[in-house]
PDB file of C-alpha atoms in Angstrom:
ATOM      1  CA  MET M  24     102.083   1.908  70.473  1.00  0.00           C
ATOM      2  CA  ARG M  25      98.812   3.030  68.861  1.00  0.00           C
ATOM      3  CA  THR M  26      96.530   0.010  68.493  1.00  0.00           C
ATOM      4  CA  ALA M  27      93.533  -0.772  66.309  1.00  0.00           C
ATOM      5  CA  VAL M  28      91.183  -3.730  66.614  1.00  0.00           C
ATOM      6  CA  VAL M  29      90.008  -4.742  63.124  1.00  0.00           C
ATOM      7  CA  VAL M  30      86.853  -6.825  62.696  1.00  0.00           C
ATOM      8  CA  VAL M  31      84.982  -7.944  59.575  1.00  0.00           C
ATOM      9  CA  THR M  32      81.292  -8.714  59.856  1.00  0.00           C
ATOM     10  CA  HIS M  33      78.154  -9.700  57.971  1.00  0.00           C
ATOM     11  CA  GLY M  34      74.873 -10.168  59.794  1.00  0.00           C
ATOM     12  CA  ARG M  35      76.448 -10.476  63.253  1.00  0.00           C
ATOM     13  CA  ASP M  36      75.343  -7.250  64.935  1.00  0.00           C
ATOM     14  CA  GLU M  37      74.700  -8.860  68.334  1.00  0.00           C
ATOM     15  CA  HIS M  38      78.123 -10.500  68.344  1.00  0.00           C
ATOM     16  CA  LEU M  39      79.696  -7.197  67.316  1.00  0.00           C
ATOM     17  CA  HIS M  40      77.910  -5.407  70.156  1.00  0.00           C
ATOM     18  CA  ARG M  41      79.349  -7.854  72.703  1.00  0.00           C
ATOM     19  CA  GLN M  42      82.816  -7.418  71.239  1.00  0.00           C
ATOM     20  CA  ARG M  43      82.533  -3.659  71.632  1.00  0.00           C
ATOM     21  CA  ALA M  44      81.390  -4.163  75.220  1.00  0.00           C
ATOM     22  CA  GLY M  45      84.531  -6.214  75.816  1.00  0.00           C
ATOM     23  CA  LEU M  46      86.648  -3.381  74.466  1.00  0.00           C
ATOM     24  CA  THR M  47      85.267  -1.035  77.113  1.00  0.00           C
ATOM     25  CA  LEU M  48      87.150  -3.131  79.689  1.00  0.00           C
ATOM     26  CA  GLY M  49      90.459  -3.239  77.820  1.00  0.00           C
ATOM     27  CA  PRO M  50      90.170  -0.698  75.045  1.00  0.00           C
ATOM     28  CA  SER M  51      92.261  -0.069  71.969  1.00  0.00           C
ATOM     29  CA  ASP M  52      92.791   3.314  70.347  1.00  0.00           C
ATOM     30  CA  LEU M  53      90.537   2.438  67.403  1.00  0.00           C
ATOM     31  CA  HIS M  54      87.927  -0.128  66.395  1.00  0.00           C
ATOM     32  CA  VAL M  55      87.838  -0.629  62.625  1.00  0.00           C
ATOM     33  CA  VAL M  56      84.567  -2.303  61.611  1.00  0.00           C
ATOM     34  CA  VAL M  57      84.396  -3.670  58.066  1.00  0.00           C
ATOM     35  CA  GLY M  58      80.914  -4.462  56.816  1.00  0.00           C
ATOM     36  CA  MET M  59      80.806  -7.031  54.047  1.00  0.00           C
ATOM     37  CA  GLY M  60      77.974  -5.955  51.773  1.00  0.00           C
ATOM     38  CA  GLU M  61      76.051  -4.168  54.490  1.00  0.00           C
ATOM     39  CA  GLU M  62      76.400  -1.447  57.092  1.00  0.00           C
ATOM     40  CA  PRO M  63      76.665  -2.968  60.592  1.00  0.00           C
ATOM     41  CA  ARG M  64      74.354  -1.527  63.238  1.00  0.00           C
ATOM     42  CA  LEU M  65      76.370   0.128  66.009  1.00  0.00           C
ATOM     43  CA  THR M  66      74.938   1.707  69.138  1.00  0.00           C
ATOM     44  CA  ALA M  67      76.599   4.305  71.324  1.00  0.00           C
ATOM     45  CA  MET M  68      78.649   2.669  74.066  1.00  0.00           C
ATOM     46  CA  PRO M  69      80.465   4.732  76.717  1.00  0.00           C
ATOM     47  CA  GLY M  70      84.090   3.690  77.074  1.00  0.00           C
ATOM     48  CA  ALA M  71      84.282   1.904  73.714  1.00  0.00           C
ATOM     49  CA  PRO M  72      87.023   3.008  71.306  1.00  0.00           C
ATOM     50  CA  PRO M  73      86.257   5.322  68.372  1.00  0.00           C
ATOM     51  CA  VAL M  74      84.982   3.510  65.297  1.00  0.00           C
ATOM     52  CA  ILE M  75      86.188   3.696  61.714  1.00  0.00           C
ATOM     53  CA  ARG M  76      83.639   2.183  59.329  1.00  0.00           C
ATOM     54  CA  VAL M  77      84.643   0.463  56.104  1.00  0.00           C
ATOM     55  CA  ARG M  78      82.404  -1.305  53.603  1.00  0.00           C
ATOM     56  CA  VAL M  79      83.377  -3.826  50.918  1.00  0.00           C
ATOM     57  CA  PRO M  80      81.170  -5.449  48.248  1.00  0.00           C
ATOM     58  CA  VAL M  81      80.351  -9.152  48.326  1.00  0.00           C
ATOM     59  CA  PRO M  82      81.052 -11.116  45.127  1.00  0.00           C
ATOM     60  CA  ALA M  83      78.884 -13.979  43.941  1.00  0.00           C
ATOM     61  CA  THR M  84      81.529 -16.477  45.108  1.00  0.00           C
ATOM     62  CA  GLY M  85      81.034 -15.715  48.817  1.00  0.00           C
ATOM     63  CA  LEU M  86      82.021 -13.379  51.613  1.00  0.00           C
ATOM     64  CA  PRO M  87      85.324 -11.601  50.840  1.00  0.00           C
ATOM     65  CA  LEU M  88      86.994 -12.354  54.187  1.00  0.00           C
ATOM     66  CA  ALA M  89      90.515 -11.828  52.854  1.00  0.00           C
ATOM     67  CA  ALA M  90      89.730  -8.595  51.012  1.00  0.00           C
ATOM     68  CA  ALA M  91      87.729  -7.266  53.971  1.00  0.00           C
ATOM     69  CA  ARG M  92      90.595  -7.837  56.407  1.00  0.00           C
ATOM     70  CA  ASN M  93      92.949  -6.118  53.996  1.00  0.00           C
ATOM     71  CA  ALA M  94      90.607  -3.134  53.696  1.00  0.00           C
ATOM     72  CA  GLY M  95      90.284  -2.892  57.476  1.00  0.00           C
ATOM     73  CA  ALA M  96      94.027  -3.075  58.006  1.00  0.00           C
ATOM     74  CA  ALA M  97      94.607  -0.397  55.374  1.00  0.00           C
ATOM     75  CA  ALA M  98      92.138   1.913  57.118  1.00  0.00           C
ATOM     76  CA  ALA M  99      93.773   1.288  60.491  1.00  0.00           C
ATOM     77  CA  ILE M 100      97.263   2.014  59.186  1.00  0.00           C
ATOM     78  CA  ALA M 101      96.034   5.154  57.428  1.00  0.00           C
ATOM     79  CA  ALA M 102      94.654   6.297  60.798  1.00  0.00           C
ATOM     80  CA  GLY M 103      98.064   5.864  62.428  1.00  0.00           C
ATOM     81  CA  ALA M 104      97.774   2.407  63.991  1.00  0.00           C
ATOM     82  CA  GLU M 105     101.119   0.776  64.770  1.00  0.00           C
ATOM     83  CA  VAL M 106      99.679  -2.534  66.026  1.00  0.00           C
ATOM     84  CA  LEU M 107      96.786  -4.299  64.297  1.00  0.00           C
ATOM     85  CA  VAL M 108      94.678  -6.730  66.335  1.00  0.00           C
ATOM     86  CA  LEU M 109      92.414  -8.749  64.055  1.00  0.00           C
ATOM     87  CA  LEU M 110      89.487 -10.375  65.846  1.00  0.00           C
ATOM     88  CA  ASP M 111      86.700 -12.565  64.552  1.00  0.00           C
ATOM     89  CA  VAL M 112      83.376 -10.795  65.098  1.00  0.00           C
ATOM     90  CA  ASP M 113      82.367 -13.706  67.343  1.00  0.00           C
ATOM     91  CA  CYS M 114      85.279 -13.058  69.722  1.00  0.00           C
ATOM     92  CA  ILE M 115      84.919 -11.087  72.949  1.00  0.00           C
ATOM     93  CA  PRO M 116      88.350  -9.818  74.029  1.00  0.00           C
ATOM     94  CA  SER M 117      89.515 -10.298  77.581  1.00  0.00           C
ATOM     95  CA  PRO M 118      90.455  -7.057  79.374  1.00  0.00           C
ATOM     96  CA  GLN M 119      94.148  -7.900  78.878  1.00  0.00           C
ATOM     97  CA  LEU M 120      94.031  -8.897  75.206  1.00  0.00           C
ATOM     98  CA  VAL M 121      94.977  -5.603  73.558  1.00  0.00           C
ATOM     99  CA  ARG M 122      97.624  -4.776  76.182  1.00  0.00           C
ATOM    100  CA  ARG M 123      99.247  -8.216  75.935  1.00  0.00           C
ATOM    101  CA  TYR M 124      99.348  -8.073  72.141  1.00  0.00           C
ATOM    102  CA  ALA M 125     100.810  -4.561  72.157  1.00  0.00           C
ATOM    103  CA  ALA M 126     103.517  -5.595  74.630  1.00  0.00           C
ATOM    104  CA  ALA M 127     104.432  -8.641  72.529  1.00  0.00           C
ATOM    105  CA  ALA M 128     104.460  -6.553  69.345  1.00  0.00           C
ATOM    106  CA  ALA M 129     106.922  -4.114  70.900  1.00  0.00           C
ATOM    107  CA  GLY M 130     109.466  -6.919  71.194  1.00  0.00           C
ATOM    108  CA  ASP M 131     108.983  -8.623  67.823  1.00  0.00           C
ATOM    109  CA  ASP M 132     109.826  -6.906  64.552  1.00  0.00           C
ATOM    110  CA  PHE M 133     108.533  -9.645  62.225  1.00  0.00           C
ATOM    111  CA  ALA M 134     106.005 -12.018  63.770  1.00  0.00           C
ATOM    112  CA  LEU M 135     102.434 -13.224  63.757  1.00  0.00           C
ATOM    113  CA  LEU M 136     101.132 -13.020  67.324  1.00  0.00           C
ATOM    114  CA  CYS M 137      98.329 -15.377  68.361  1.00  0.00           C
ATOM    115  CA  GLY M 138      96.405 -15.495  71.634  1.00  0.00           C
ATOM    116  CA  PRO M 139      94.448 -18.381  73.156  1.00  0.00           C
ATOM    117  CA  VAL M 140      90.771 -18.631  72.179  1.00  0.00           C
ATOM    118  CA  ALA M 141      88.211 -20.334  74.418  1.00  0.00           C
ATOM    119  CA  TYR M 142      84.882 -21.487  72.990  1.00  0.00           C
ATOM    120  CA  LEU M 143      81.891 -20.421  75.066  1.00  0.00           C
ATOM    121  CA  PRO M 144      78.785 -22.578  75.555  1.00  0.00           C
ATOM    122  CA  PRO M 145      75.429 -21.253  74.351  1.00  0.00           C
ATOM    123  CA  PRO M 146      74.598 -18.048  76.227  1.00  0.00           C
ATOM    124  CA  PRO M 147      72.389 -18.344  79.317  1.00  0.00           C
ATOM    125  CA  PRO M 148      69.088 -16.434  79.559  1.00  0.00           C
ATOM    126  CA  GLY M 149      69.961 -12.772  79.480  1.00  0.00           C
ATOM    127  CA  GLY M 150      73.182 -13.335  77.525  1.00  0.00           C
ATOM    128  CA  TYR M 151      76.798 -13.755  78.552  1.00  0.00           C
ATOM    129  CA  PRO M 152      77.950 -11.912  81.684  1.00  0.00           C
ATOM    130  CA  ALA M 153      80.020  -8.758  81.236  1.00  0.00           C
ATOM    131  CA  THR M 154      82.932 -10.236  83.195  1.00  0.00           C
ATOM    132  CA  GLY M 155      84.180 -13.671  84.195  1.00  0.00           C
ATOM    133  CA  LEU M 156      83.959 -15.282  80.759  1.00  0.00           C
ATOM    134  CA  GLY M 157      87.235 -17.096  81.373  1.00  0.00           C
ATOM    135  CA  ALA M 158      85.502 -19.287  83.954  1.00  0.00           C
ATOM    136  CA  LEU M 159      82.952 -20.511  81.391  1.00  0.00           C
ATOM    137  CA  ALA M 160      85.305 -22.173  78.892  1.00  0.00           C
ATOM    138  CA  ASP M 161      88.796 -23.588  78.547  1.00  0.00           C
ATOM    139  CA  PRO M 162      91.195 -22.652  75.728  1.00  0.00           C
ATOM    140  CA  HIS M 163      90.920 -24.676  72.519  1.00  0.00           C
ATOM    141  CA  PRO M 164      92.767 -27.976  73.182  1.00  0.00           C
ATOM    142  CA  ALA M 165      94.448 -28.059  69.766  1.00  0.00           C
ATOM    143  CA  ARG M 166      96.241 -24.715  70.182  1.00  0.00           C
ATOM    144  CA  PRO M 167      98.970 -23.551  72.581  1.00  0.00           C
ATOM    145  CA  ALA M 168      97.845 -21.572  75.636  1.00  0.00           C
ATOM    146  CA  PRO M 169     100.947 -20.362  77.492  1.00  0.00           C
ATOM    147  CA  PRO M 170     100.541 -18.768  80.939  1.00  0.00           C
ATOM    148  CA  ALA M 171      99.844 -15.041  81.125  1.00  0.00           C
ATOM    149  CA  GLY M 172     102.982 -13.060  80.426  1.00  0.00           C
ATOM    150  CA  ARG M 173     104.745 -15.921  78.617  1.00  0.00           C
ATOM    151  CA  LEU M 174     105.539 -16.099  74.899  1.00  0.00           C
ATOM    152  CA  LEU M 175     105.787 -19.405  73.034  1.00  0.00           C
ATOM    153  CA  ARG M 176     107.557 -19.374  69.681  1.00  0.00           C
ATOM    154  CA  THR M 177     106.861 -22.079  67.090  1.00  0.00           C
ATOM    155  CA  ARG M 178     107.411 -22.780  63.413  1.00  0.00           C
ATOM    156  CA  ASP M 179     104.163 -24.749  63.045  1.00  0.00           C
ATOM    157  CA  PHE M 180     102.256 -22.214  60.968  1.00  0.00           C
ATOM    158  CA  THR M 181      99.381 -24.649  60.400  1.00  0.00           C
ATOM    159  CA  LEU M 182      98.260 -23.784  63.945  1.00  0.00           C
ATOM    160  CA  PHE M 183      97.681 -20.138  63.032  1.00  0.00           C
ATOM    161  CA  TRP M 184      94.102 -18.950  63.052  1.00  0.00           C
ATOM    162  CA  SER M 185      92.525 -15.664  62.140  1.00  0.00           C
ATOM    163  CA  LEU M 186      90.065 -15.695  65.048  1.00  0.00           C
ATOM    164  CA  SER M 187      92.498 -13.640  67.098  1.00  0.00           C
ATOM    165  CA  PHE M 188      95.936 -12.436  66.050  1.00  0.00           C
ATOM    166  CA  ALA M 189      98.053  -9.308  65.941  1.00  0.00           C
ATOM    167  CA  VAL M 190     100.856  -7.871  63.830  1.00  0.00           C
ATOM    168  CA  THR M 191     102.726  -4.621  63.685  1.00  0.00           C
ATOM    169  CA  ALA M 192     101.809  -2.323  60.823  1.00  0.00           C
ATOM    170  CA  THR M 193     105.341  -2.844  59.517  1.00  0.00           C
ATOM    171  CA  THR M 194     104.905  -6.612  59.422  1.00  0.00           C
ATOM    172  CA  TRP M 195     101.497  -6.315  57.741  1.00  0.00           C
ATOM    173  CA  THR M 196     102.926  -4.060  55.043  1.00  0.00           C
ATOM    174  CA  ARG M 197     105.887  -6.348  54.509  1.00  0.00           C
ATOM    175  CA  LEU M 198     103.629  -9.406  54.069  1.00  0.00           C
ATOM    176  CA  GLY M 199     101.089  -7.627  51.883  1.00  0.00           C
ATOM    177  CA  GLY M 200      98.033  -8.939  53.733  1.00  0.00           C
ATOM    178  CA  PHE M 201      95.786 -11.843  52.759  1.00  0.00           C
ATOM    179  CA  CYS M 202      95.551 -13.307  49.258  1.00  0.00           C
ATOM    180  CA  GLU M 203      92.297 -11.910  47.873  1.00  0.00           C
ATOM    181  CA  ASP M 204      91.832 -14.798  45.447  1.00  0.00           C
ATOM    182  CA  TYR M 205      90.124 -16.542  48.382  1.00  0.00           C
ATOM    183  CA  THR M 206      86.417 -15.831  48.811  1.00  0.00           C
ATOM    184  CA  GLY M 207      83.964 -17.650  50.993  1.00  0.00           C
ATOM    185  CA  TYR M 208      84.892 -19.912  53.858  1.00  0.00           C
ATOM    186  CA  GLY M 209      88.242 -21.525  54.616  1.00  0.00           C
ATOM    187  CA  GLY M 210      91.882 -21.573  53.616  1.00  0.00           C
ATOM    188  CA  GLU M 211      92.801 -17.898  53.474  1.00  0.00           C
ATOM    189  CA  ASP M 212      94.196 -17.808  57.000  1.00  0.00           C
ATOM    190  CA  THR M 213      96.464 -20.839  56.517  1.00  0.00           C
ATOM    191  CA  ASP M 214      97.647 -19.319  53.230  1.00  0.00           C
ATOM    192  CA  PHE M 215      98.494 -16.071  55.054  1.00  0.00           C
ATOM    193  CA  ALA M 216     100.388 -17.941  57.770  1.00  0.00           C
ATOM    194  CA  VAL M 217     102.484 -20.237  55.594  1.00  0.00           C
ATOM    195  CA  THR M 218     103.293 -17.314  53.307  1.00  0.00           C
ATOM    196  CA  ALA M 219     104.507 -15.409  56.375  1.00  0.00           C
ATOM    197  CA  GLY M 220     106.574 -18.398  57.456  1.00  0.00           C
ATOM    198  CA  ALA M 221     108.186 -18.677  54.031  1.00  0.00           C
ATOM    199  CA  ALA M 222     109.084 -14.975  54.279  1.00  0.00           C
ATOM    200  CA  GLY M 223     110.899 -15.599  57.565  1.00  0.00           C
ATOM    201  CA  ALA M 224     108.303 -14.459  60.079  1.00  0.00           C
ATOM    202  CA  GLN M 225     107.910 -16.091  63.477  1.00  0.00           C
ATOM    203  CA  LEU M 226     104.681 -17.443  64.984  1.00  0.00           C
ATOM    204  CA  VAL M 227     104.398 -16.402  68.632  1.00  0.00           C
ATOM    205  CA  TRP M 228     101.664 -17.492  71.049  1.00  0.00           C
ATOM    206  CA  VAL M 229     100.959 -14.750  73.578  1.00  0.00           C
ATOM    207  CA  GLY M 230      99.927 -15.877  77.044  1.00  0.00           C
ATOM    208  CA  GLY M 231      97.159 -13.770  78.527  1.00  0.00           C
ATOM    209  CA  ALA M 232      95.896 -12.368  75.211  1.00  0.00           C
ATOM    210  CA  ASP M 233      92.718 -14.378  75.658  1.00  0.00           C
ATOM    211  CA  ALA M 234      89.596 -14.121  73.515  1.00  0.00           C
ATOM    212  CA  HIS M 235      86.260 -15.816  74.146  1.00  0.00           C
ATOM    213  CA  HIS M 236      84.425 -17.150  71.115  1.00  0.00           C
ATOM    214  CA  GLN M 237      80.656 -16.766  71.241  1.00  0.00           C
ATOM    215  CA  HIS M 238      78.702 -19.909  70.506  1.00  0.00           C
ATOM    216  CA  HIS M 239      77.285 -20.669  67.058  1.00  0.00           C
ATOM    217  CA  PRO M 240      77.088 -23.806  64.881  1.00  0.00           C
ATOM    218  CA  PRO M 241      80.341 -24.525  62.984  1.00  0.00           C
ATOM    219  CA  ALA M 242      80.247 -22.905  59.551  1.00  0.00           C
ATOM    220  CA  ARG M 243      81.912 -25.900  57.928  1.00  0.00           C
ATOM    221  CA  THR M 244      78.835 -28.025  58.675  1.00  0.00           C
ATOM    222  CA  ASP M 245      76.621 -25.707  56.594  1.00  0.00           C
ATOM    223  CA  PRO M 246      76.072 -27.396  53.202  1.00  0.00           C
ATOM    224  CA  ARG M 247      76.185 -23.959  51.573  1.00  0.00           C
ATOM    225  CA  ARG M 248      79.862 -23.672  52.581  1.00  0.00           C
ATOM    226  CA  THR M 249      80.997 -26.952  50.999  1.00  0.00           C
ATOM    227  CA  GLY M 250      81.597 -25.490  47.545  1.00  0.00           C
ATOM    228  CA  GLU M 251      83.569 -22.600  49.045  1.00  0.00           C
ATOM    229  CA  ILE M 252      85.758 -24.972  51.056  1.00  0.00           C
ATOM    230  CA  VAL M 253      86.440 -27.134  47.984  1.00  0.00           C
ATOM    231  CA  ARG M 254      87.307 -24.116  45.834  1.00  0.00           C
ATOM    232  CA  ASN M 255      89.578 -22.552  48.446  1.00  0.00           C
ATOM    233  CA  ALA M 256      91.309 -25.813  49.309  1.00  0.00           C
ATOM    234  CA  THR M 257      92.018 -26.360  45.608  1.00  0.00           C
ATOM    235  CA  LEU M 258      93.405 -22.829  45.297  1.00  0.00           C
ATOM    236  CA  PHE M 259      95.630 -23.407  48.316  1.00  0.00           C
ATOM    237  CA  ARG M 260      96.986 -26.682  46.891  1.00  0.00           C
ATOM    238  CA  ARG M 261      97.768 -24.937  43.615  1.00  0.00           C
ATOM    239  CA  ARG M 262      99.655 -22.201  45.478  1.00  0.00           C
ATOM    240  CA  HIS M 263     101.462 -24.322  48.090  1.00  0.00           C
ATOM    241  CA  GLY M 264     101.452 -27.949  46.911  1.00  0.00           C
ATOM    242  CA  TRP M 265      99.496 -29.575  49.754  1.00  0.00           C
ATOM    243  CA  TRP M 266      95.935 -29.785  51.037  1.00  0.00           C
ATOM    244  CA  PRO M 267      94.922 -27.481  53.905  1.00  0.00           C
ATOM    245  CA  MET M 268      92.011 -28.127  56.276  1.00  0.00           C
ATOM    246  CA  GLY M 269      92.790 -31.839  56.276  1.00  0.00           C
ATOM    247  CA  GLY M 270      90.544 -32.558  59.253  1.00  0.00           C
ATOM    248  CA  TRP M 271      87.627 -30.681  57.716  1.00  0.00           C
ATOM    249  CA  LEU M 272      88.027 -32.375  54.331  1.00  0.00           C
ATOM    250  CA  THR M 273      88.231 -35.806  55.967  1.00  0.00           C
ATOM    251  CA  GLU M 274      85.112 -34.994  57.989  1.00  0.00           C
ATOM    252  CA  LEU M 275      83.240 -33.841  54.889  1.00  0.00           C
ATOM    253  CA  ALA M 276      84.345 -36.964  52.997  1.00  0.00           C
ATOM    254  CA  ALA M 277      83.103 -39.201  55.829  1.00  0.00           C
ATOM    255  CA  ALA M 278      79.747 -37.406  55.644  1.00  0.00           C
ATOM    256  CA  GLY M 279      79.575 -38.044  51.886  1.00  0.00           C
ATOM    257  CA  ALA M 280      79.771 -34.358  50.991  1.00  0.00           C
ATOM    258  CA  VAL M 281      83.094 -34.451  49.098  1.00  0.00           C
ATOM    259  CA  GLU M 282      85.377 -36.930  47.380  1.00  0.00           C
ATOM    260  CA  PHE M 283      88.780 -36.500  49.013  1.00  0.00           C
ATOM    261  CA  ASP M 284      92.029 -38.447  48.793  1.00  0.00           C
ATOM    262  CA  PRO M 285      95.018 -36.622  50.347  1.00  0.00           C
ATOM    263  CA  SER M 286      97.356 -38.204  47.784  1.00  0.00           C
ATOM    264  CA  CYS M 287      95.392 -36.920  44.780  1.00  0.00           C
ATOM    265  CA  ASP M 288      95.460 -33.537  43.052  1.00  0.00           C
ATOM    266  CA  VAL M 289      91.695 -33.222  42.646  1.00  0.00           C
ATOM    267  CA  LEU M 290      89.011 -32.497  45.247  1.00  0.00           C
ATOM    268  CA  ARG M 291      85.365 -32.772  44.224  1.00  0.00           C
ATOM    269  CA  ILE M 292      81.948 -32.224  45.679  1.00  0.00           C
ATOM    270  CA  ALA M 293      80.321 -35.649  45.903  1.00  0.00           C
ATOM    271  CA  ALA M 294      77.729 -36.417  43.244  1.00  0.00           C
TER     272      ALA M 294
END
């Protein structure tokens, strides 16, 4: 099956370079790079997959993560991709990631496929090594991490994350992509997942489709993201009837950044 890795990026050229280096060890047929408001800097890299460049404008409300993923997926499908692997720009794929996702996609007609993601420590002098990243970090403890070659099916769509996932082009078209009403940080991936679950899709965790997340401070701790999180959480509640990102909102409330009561209909930035 023809595969495309789709990545959206803004100001993360070094992270993007390391992702492309990872794809030289376990390449896909295409690498679709979506620049949000800017043209990413790409250098020639022997063994890396061919690149399709896409650019989307950035609205005043924040980075258009949902719209950018949709644009990247559309470009990949137009180029003949049958399996879409969407990776966060911070994620370095393991050599087996694309192959494991493609194999899982071949056996699932209507599913969201998620692989384990391990968070790397800050890079040592000289940067992360080209190989052996799996020895530097363990998979995220709050997500399933089945053994290589095993598939774990679940209906808990709140566990879905957009850091690393794959779908067939047929599934993507059937779901219609991400809701583009979301801009800025947070909420759009949970919306995508629960919408897929309501449509009858499965959530499948793919053992061995490992990605390694490059270190950076959590975006949710940036005060500039608080308004985006509040707006997107409110949009999600209006669409689905419950609050997403409960742990984040509780954390922000404890820090005095927001006024949050899970039983209430209103979420506010603290005065």
